[in-house]
GROMACS .gro file of C-alpha atoms in nm:
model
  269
    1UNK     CA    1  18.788   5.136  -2.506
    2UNK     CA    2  18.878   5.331  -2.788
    3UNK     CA    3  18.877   5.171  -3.153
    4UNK     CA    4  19.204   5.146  -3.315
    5UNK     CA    5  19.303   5.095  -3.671
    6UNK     CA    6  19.610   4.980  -3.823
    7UNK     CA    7  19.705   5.094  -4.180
    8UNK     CA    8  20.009   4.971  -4.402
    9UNK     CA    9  20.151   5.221  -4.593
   10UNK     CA   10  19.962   5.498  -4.462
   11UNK     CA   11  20.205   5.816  -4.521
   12UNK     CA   12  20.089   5.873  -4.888
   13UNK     CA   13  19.840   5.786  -5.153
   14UNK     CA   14  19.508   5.576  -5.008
   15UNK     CA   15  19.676   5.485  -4.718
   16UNK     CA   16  19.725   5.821  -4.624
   17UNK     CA   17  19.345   5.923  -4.707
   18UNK     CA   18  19.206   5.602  -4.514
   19UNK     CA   19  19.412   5.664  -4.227
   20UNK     CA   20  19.310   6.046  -4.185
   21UNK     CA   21  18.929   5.904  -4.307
   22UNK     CA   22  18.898   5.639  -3.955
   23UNK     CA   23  19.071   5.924  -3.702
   24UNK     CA   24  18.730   6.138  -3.823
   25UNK     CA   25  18.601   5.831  -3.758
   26UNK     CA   26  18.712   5.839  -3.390
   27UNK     CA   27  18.965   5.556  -3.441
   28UNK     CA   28  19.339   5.582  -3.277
   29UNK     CA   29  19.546   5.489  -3.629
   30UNK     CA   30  19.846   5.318  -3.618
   31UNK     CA   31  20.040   5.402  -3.965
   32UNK     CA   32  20.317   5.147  -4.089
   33UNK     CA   33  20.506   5.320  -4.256
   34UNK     CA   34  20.884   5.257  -4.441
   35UNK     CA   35  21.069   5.632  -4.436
   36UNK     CA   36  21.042   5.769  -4.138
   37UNK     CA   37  21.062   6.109  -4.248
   38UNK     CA   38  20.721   6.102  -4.446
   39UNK     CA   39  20.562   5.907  -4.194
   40UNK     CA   40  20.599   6.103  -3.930
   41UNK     CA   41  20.446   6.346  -4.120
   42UNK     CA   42  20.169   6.189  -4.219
   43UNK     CA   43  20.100   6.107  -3.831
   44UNK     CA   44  20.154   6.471  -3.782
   45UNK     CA   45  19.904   6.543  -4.050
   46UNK     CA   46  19.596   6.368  -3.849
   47UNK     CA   47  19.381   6.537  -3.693
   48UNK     CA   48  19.353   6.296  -3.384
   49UNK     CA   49  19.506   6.009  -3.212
   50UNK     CA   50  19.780   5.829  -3.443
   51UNK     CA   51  20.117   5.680  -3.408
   52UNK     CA   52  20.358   5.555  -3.659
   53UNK     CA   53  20.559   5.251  -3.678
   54UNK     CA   54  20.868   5.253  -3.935
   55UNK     CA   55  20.909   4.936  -4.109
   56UNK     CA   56  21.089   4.746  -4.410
   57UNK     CA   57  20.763   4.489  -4.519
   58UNK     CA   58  20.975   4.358  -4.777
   59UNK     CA   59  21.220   4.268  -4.509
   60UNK     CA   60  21.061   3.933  -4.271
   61UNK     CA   61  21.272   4.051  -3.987
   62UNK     CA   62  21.139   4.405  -3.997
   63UNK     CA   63  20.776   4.265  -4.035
   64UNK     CA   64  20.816   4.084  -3.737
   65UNK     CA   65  20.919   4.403  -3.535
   66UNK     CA   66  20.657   4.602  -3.651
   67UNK     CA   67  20.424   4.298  -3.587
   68UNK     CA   68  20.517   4.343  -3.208
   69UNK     CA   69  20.520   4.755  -3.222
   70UNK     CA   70  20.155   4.679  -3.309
   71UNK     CA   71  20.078   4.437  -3.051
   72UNK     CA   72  20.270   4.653  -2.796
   73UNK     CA   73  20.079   5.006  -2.860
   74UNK     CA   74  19.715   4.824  -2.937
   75UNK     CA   75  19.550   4.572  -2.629
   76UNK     CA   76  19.285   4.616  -2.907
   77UNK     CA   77  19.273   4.601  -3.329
   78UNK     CA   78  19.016   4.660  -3.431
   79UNK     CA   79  19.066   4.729  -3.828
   80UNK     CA   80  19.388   4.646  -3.984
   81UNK     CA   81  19.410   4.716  -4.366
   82UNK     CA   82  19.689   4.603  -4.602
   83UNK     CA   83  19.716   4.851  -4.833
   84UNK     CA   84  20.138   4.892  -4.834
   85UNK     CA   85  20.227   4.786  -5.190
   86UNK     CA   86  20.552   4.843  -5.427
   87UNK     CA   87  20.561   4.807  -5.859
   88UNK     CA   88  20.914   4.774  -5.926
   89UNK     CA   89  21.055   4.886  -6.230
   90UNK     CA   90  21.321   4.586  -6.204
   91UNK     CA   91  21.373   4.260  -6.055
   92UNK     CA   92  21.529   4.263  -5.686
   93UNK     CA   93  21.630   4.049  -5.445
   94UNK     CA   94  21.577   4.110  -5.074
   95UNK     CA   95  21.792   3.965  -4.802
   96UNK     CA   96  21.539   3.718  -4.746
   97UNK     CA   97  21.608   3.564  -5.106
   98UNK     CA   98  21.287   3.659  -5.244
   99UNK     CA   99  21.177   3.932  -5.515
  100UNK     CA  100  21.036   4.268  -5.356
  101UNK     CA  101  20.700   4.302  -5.467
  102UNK     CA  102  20.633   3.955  -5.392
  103UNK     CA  103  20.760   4.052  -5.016
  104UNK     CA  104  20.571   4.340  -4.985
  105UNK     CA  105  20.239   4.280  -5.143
  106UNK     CA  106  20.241   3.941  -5.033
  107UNK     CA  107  20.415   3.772  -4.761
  108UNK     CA  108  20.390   4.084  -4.571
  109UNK     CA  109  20.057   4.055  -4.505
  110UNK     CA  110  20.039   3.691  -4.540
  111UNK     CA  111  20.362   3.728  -4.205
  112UNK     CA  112  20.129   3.972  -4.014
  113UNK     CA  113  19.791   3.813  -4.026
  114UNK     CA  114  19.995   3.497  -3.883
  115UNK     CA  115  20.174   3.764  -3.594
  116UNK     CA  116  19.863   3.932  -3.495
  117UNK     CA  117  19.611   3.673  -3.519
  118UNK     CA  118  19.583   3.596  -3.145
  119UNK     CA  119  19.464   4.018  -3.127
  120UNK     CA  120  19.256   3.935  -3.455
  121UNK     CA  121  19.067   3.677  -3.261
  122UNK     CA  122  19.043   3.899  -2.971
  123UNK     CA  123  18.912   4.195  -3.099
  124UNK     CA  124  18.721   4.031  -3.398
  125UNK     CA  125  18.926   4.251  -3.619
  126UNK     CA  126  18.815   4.380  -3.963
  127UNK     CA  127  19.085   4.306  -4.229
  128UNK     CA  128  19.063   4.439  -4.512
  129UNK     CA  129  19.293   4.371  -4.833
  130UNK     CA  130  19.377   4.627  -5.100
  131UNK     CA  131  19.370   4.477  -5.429
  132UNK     CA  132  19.448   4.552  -5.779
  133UNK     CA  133  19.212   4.498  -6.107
  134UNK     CA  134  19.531   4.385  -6.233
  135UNK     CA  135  19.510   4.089  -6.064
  136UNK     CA  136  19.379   3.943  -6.387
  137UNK     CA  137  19.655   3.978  -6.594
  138UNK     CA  138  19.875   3.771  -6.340
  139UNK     CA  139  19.939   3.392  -6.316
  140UNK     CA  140  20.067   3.268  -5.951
  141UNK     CA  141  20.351   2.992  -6.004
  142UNK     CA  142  20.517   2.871  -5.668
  143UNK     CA  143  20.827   2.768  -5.869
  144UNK     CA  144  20.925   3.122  -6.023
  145UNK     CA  145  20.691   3.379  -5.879
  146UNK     CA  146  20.855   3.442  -5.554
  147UNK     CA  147  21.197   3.507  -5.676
  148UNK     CA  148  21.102   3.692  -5.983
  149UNK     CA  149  21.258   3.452  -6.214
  150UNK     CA  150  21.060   3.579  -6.478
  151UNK     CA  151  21.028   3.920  -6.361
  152UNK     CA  152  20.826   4.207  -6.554
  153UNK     CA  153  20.706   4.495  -6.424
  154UNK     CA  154  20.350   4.521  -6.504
  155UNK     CA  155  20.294   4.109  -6.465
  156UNK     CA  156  20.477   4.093  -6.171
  157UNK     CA  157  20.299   4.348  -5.996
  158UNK     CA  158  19.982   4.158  -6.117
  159UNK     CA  159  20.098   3.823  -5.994
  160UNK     CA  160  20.155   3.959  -5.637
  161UNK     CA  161  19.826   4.099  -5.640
  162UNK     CA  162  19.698   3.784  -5.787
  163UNK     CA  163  19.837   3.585  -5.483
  164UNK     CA  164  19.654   3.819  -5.203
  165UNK     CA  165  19.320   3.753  -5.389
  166UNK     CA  166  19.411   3.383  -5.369
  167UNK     CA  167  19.479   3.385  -4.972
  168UNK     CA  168  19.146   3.570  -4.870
  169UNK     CA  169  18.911   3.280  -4.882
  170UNK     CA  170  19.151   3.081  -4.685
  171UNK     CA  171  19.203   3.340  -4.408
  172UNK     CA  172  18.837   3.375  -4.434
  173UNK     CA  173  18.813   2.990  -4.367
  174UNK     CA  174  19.065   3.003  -4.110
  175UNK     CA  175  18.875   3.242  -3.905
  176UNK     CA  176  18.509   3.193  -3.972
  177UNK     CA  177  18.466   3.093  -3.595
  178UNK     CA  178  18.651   3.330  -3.463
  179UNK     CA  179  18.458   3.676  -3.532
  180UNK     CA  180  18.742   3.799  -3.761
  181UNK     CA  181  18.615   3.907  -4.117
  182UNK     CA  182  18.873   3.963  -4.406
  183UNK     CA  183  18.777   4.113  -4.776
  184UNK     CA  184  18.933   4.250  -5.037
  185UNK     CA  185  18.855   4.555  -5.252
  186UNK     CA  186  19.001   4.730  -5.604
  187UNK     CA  187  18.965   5.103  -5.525
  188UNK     CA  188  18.917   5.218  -5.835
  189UNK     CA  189  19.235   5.340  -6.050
  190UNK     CA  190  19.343   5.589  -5.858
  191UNK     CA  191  19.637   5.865  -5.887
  192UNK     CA  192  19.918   5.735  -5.644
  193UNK     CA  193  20.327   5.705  -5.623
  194UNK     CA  194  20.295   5.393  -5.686
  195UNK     CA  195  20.470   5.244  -5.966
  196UNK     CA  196  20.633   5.612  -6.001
  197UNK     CA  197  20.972   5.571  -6.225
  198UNK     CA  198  21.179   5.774  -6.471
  199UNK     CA  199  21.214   5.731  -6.844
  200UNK     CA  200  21.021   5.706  -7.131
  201UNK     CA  201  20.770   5.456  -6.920
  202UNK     CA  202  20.745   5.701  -6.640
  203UNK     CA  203  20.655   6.038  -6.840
  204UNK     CA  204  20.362   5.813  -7.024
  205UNK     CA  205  20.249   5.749  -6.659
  206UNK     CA  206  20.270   6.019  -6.530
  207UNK     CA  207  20.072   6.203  -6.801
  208UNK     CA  208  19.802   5.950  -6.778
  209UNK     CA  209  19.776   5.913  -6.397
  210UNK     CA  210  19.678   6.308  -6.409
  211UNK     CA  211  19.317   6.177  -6.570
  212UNK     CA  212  19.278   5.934  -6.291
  213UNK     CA  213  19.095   5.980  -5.961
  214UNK     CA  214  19.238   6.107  -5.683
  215UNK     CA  215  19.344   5.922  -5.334
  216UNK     CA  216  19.063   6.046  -5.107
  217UNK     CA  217  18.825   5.880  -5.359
  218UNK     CA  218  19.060   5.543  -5.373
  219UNK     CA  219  18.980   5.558  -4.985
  220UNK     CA  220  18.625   5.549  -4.948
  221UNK     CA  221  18.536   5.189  -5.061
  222UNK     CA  222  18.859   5.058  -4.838
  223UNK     CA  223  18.661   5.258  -4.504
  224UNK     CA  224  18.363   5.130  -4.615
  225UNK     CA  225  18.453   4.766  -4.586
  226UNK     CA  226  18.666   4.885  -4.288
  227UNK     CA  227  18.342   4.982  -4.119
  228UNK     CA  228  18.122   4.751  -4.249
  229UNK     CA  229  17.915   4.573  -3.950
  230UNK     CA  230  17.757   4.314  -4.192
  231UNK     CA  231  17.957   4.022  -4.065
  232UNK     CA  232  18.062   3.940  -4.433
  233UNK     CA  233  18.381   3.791  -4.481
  234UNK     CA  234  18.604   3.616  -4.812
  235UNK     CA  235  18.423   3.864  -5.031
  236UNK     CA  236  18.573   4.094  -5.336
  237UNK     CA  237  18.457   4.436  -5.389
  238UNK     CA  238  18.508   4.658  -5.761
  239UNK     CA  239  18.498   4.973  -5.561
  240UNK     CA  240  18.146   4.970  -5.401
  241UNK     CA  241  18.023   4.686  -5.563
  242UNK     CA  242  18.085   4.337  -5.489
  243UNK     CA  243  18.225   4.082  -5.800
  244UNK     CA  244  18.301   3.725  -5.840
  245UNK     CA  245  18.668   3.665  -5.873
  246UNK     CA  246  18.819   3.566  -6.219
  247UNK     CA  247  18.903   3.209  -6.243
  248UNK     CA  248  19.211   3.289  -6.207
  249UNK     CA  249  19.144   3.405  -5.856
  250UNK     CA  250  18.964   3.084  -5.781
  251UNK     CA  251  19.214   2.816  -5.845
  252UNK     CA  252  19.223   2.622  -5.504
  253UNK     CA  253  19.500   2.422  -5.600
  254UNK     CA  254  19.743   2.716  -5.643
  255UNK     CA  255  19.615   2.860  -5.352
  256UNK     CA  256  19.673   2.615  -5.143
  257UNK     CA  257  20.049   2.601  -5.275
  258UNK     CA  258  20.117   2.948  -5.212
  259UNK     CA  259  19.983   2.951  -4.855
  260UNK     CA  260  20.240   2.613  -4.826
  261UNK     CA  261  20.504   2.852  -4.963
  262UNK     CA  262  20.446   3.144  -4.774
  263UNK     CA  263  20.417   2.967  -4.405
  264UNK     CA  264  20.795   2.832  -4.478
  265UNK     CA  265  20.908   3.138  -4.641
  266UNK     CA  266  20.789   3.310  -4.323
  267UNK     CA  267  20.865   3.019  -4.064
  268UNK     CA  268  20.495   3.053  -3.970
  269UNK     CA  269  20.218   2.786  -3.945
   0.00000   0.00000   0.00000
């Protein structure tokens, strides 16, 4: 049976390079993508099997359709990374009542490891979670994170990256019997749209994002783990190289919390 691979936001930046990366790889991709205009040509882009699947991951509902697009187009997953991720320059609201970044970089994939985890077990998938180094800049409170009470947008972006380093061990826990592995890995800085704005803010970043590295490099440590055979699961990767997590990252008690907050933001279990 052929291998298939899903990858969130995979029509630009690292998502783009991973996803062209596993079809020379031999994999069938599935990209999730949000405009369908630059996701379909990404797909078009691949040189291989790949299909795309337009979705809103900061909206629950549209999670949940692209949760059974997937399911629908692969009787097997093999790799499914969650690399989709937004930096907002201001606070919003989604429909769902909760602030975007926290929707997108975190109940997102928090909703679809919960959809898909009957194919997880199946397949023994490979998840793999995108990080951030900022993730140590960002606190995780329950009470004001998820509605961006206290919104800013470098911390924010920090404290939803904060919160996907906190669920990792607990998926890893969840599934340690079941043959599906989950890690997480920083990239490296790399030179992507994201956090792309105007103003005064957006010409400094801009001039120094044309120093950093470029998204085909971002991609190799995420394909690595991706492919990686080892077995090795709850881990966190700097690039190649694997790192303890900053206390901040180990704080059960928060973790626990959020995972609370997330299953009845998301209705799931």
């Amino acid at each position: 049976m052929t291998r298939t691979a899903v990858v969130t936001g995979g029509s630009r930046g690292i998502g783009q390079a991973v996803a062209a990366r596993l079809v020379e790889e031999g994999y069938r991709v599935v990209i999730v993508a949000r405009d369908p205009v630059r996701g379909e040509a990404a797909r078009a882009a691949l040189p291989g099997d790949a299909l795309l699947v337009v979705a809103d991951l900061g909206e629950a509902a549209s999670v949940r359709e692209a949760a059974r697009a997937v399911l629908d187009a692969c009787p097997r997953l093999d790799v499914l990374v969650h690399n989709a991720g937004v930096w907002p320059a201001r606070r919003e609201i989604t429909s769902d009542g909760v602030e975007r970044a926290f929707a997108v970089n975190h109940l997102a994939p928090f909703l679809l490891n919960h959809l898909l985890e009957e194919r997880l077990r199946e397949s023994g998938t490979r998840v793999v979670q995108v990080s951030a180094g900022l993730y140590v800049k960002g606190r995780s409170d329950p009470g004001r994170t998820a509605t961006g009470l206290d919104f800013h947008p470098i911390r924010t972006y920090a404290d939803t990256k904060l919160c996907n380093l906190l669920m990792v061990p607990l998926f890893a826990r969840r599934w340690q019997d079941a043959g599906v592995t989950i890690d997480a890995v920083h990239p490296g800085v790399i030179r992507t749209g994201l956090g792309a704005r105007g103003g005064p803010l957006g010409l400094v970043l801009k001039a120094v994002k044309s120093t950093w590295d470029t998204p085909e490099a971002g991609a190799r440590p995420v394909v690595r783990l991706a492919l990686d055979a080892s077995g090795g699961t709850g881990r966190d990767f700097e690039i190649d190289r694997e790192t303890p997590l900053a206390p901040v990252a180990r704080d059960a008690a928060v973790a626990e919390a959020l995972w609370r907050q997330a299953a009845a933001l998301t209705e799931t279990a």
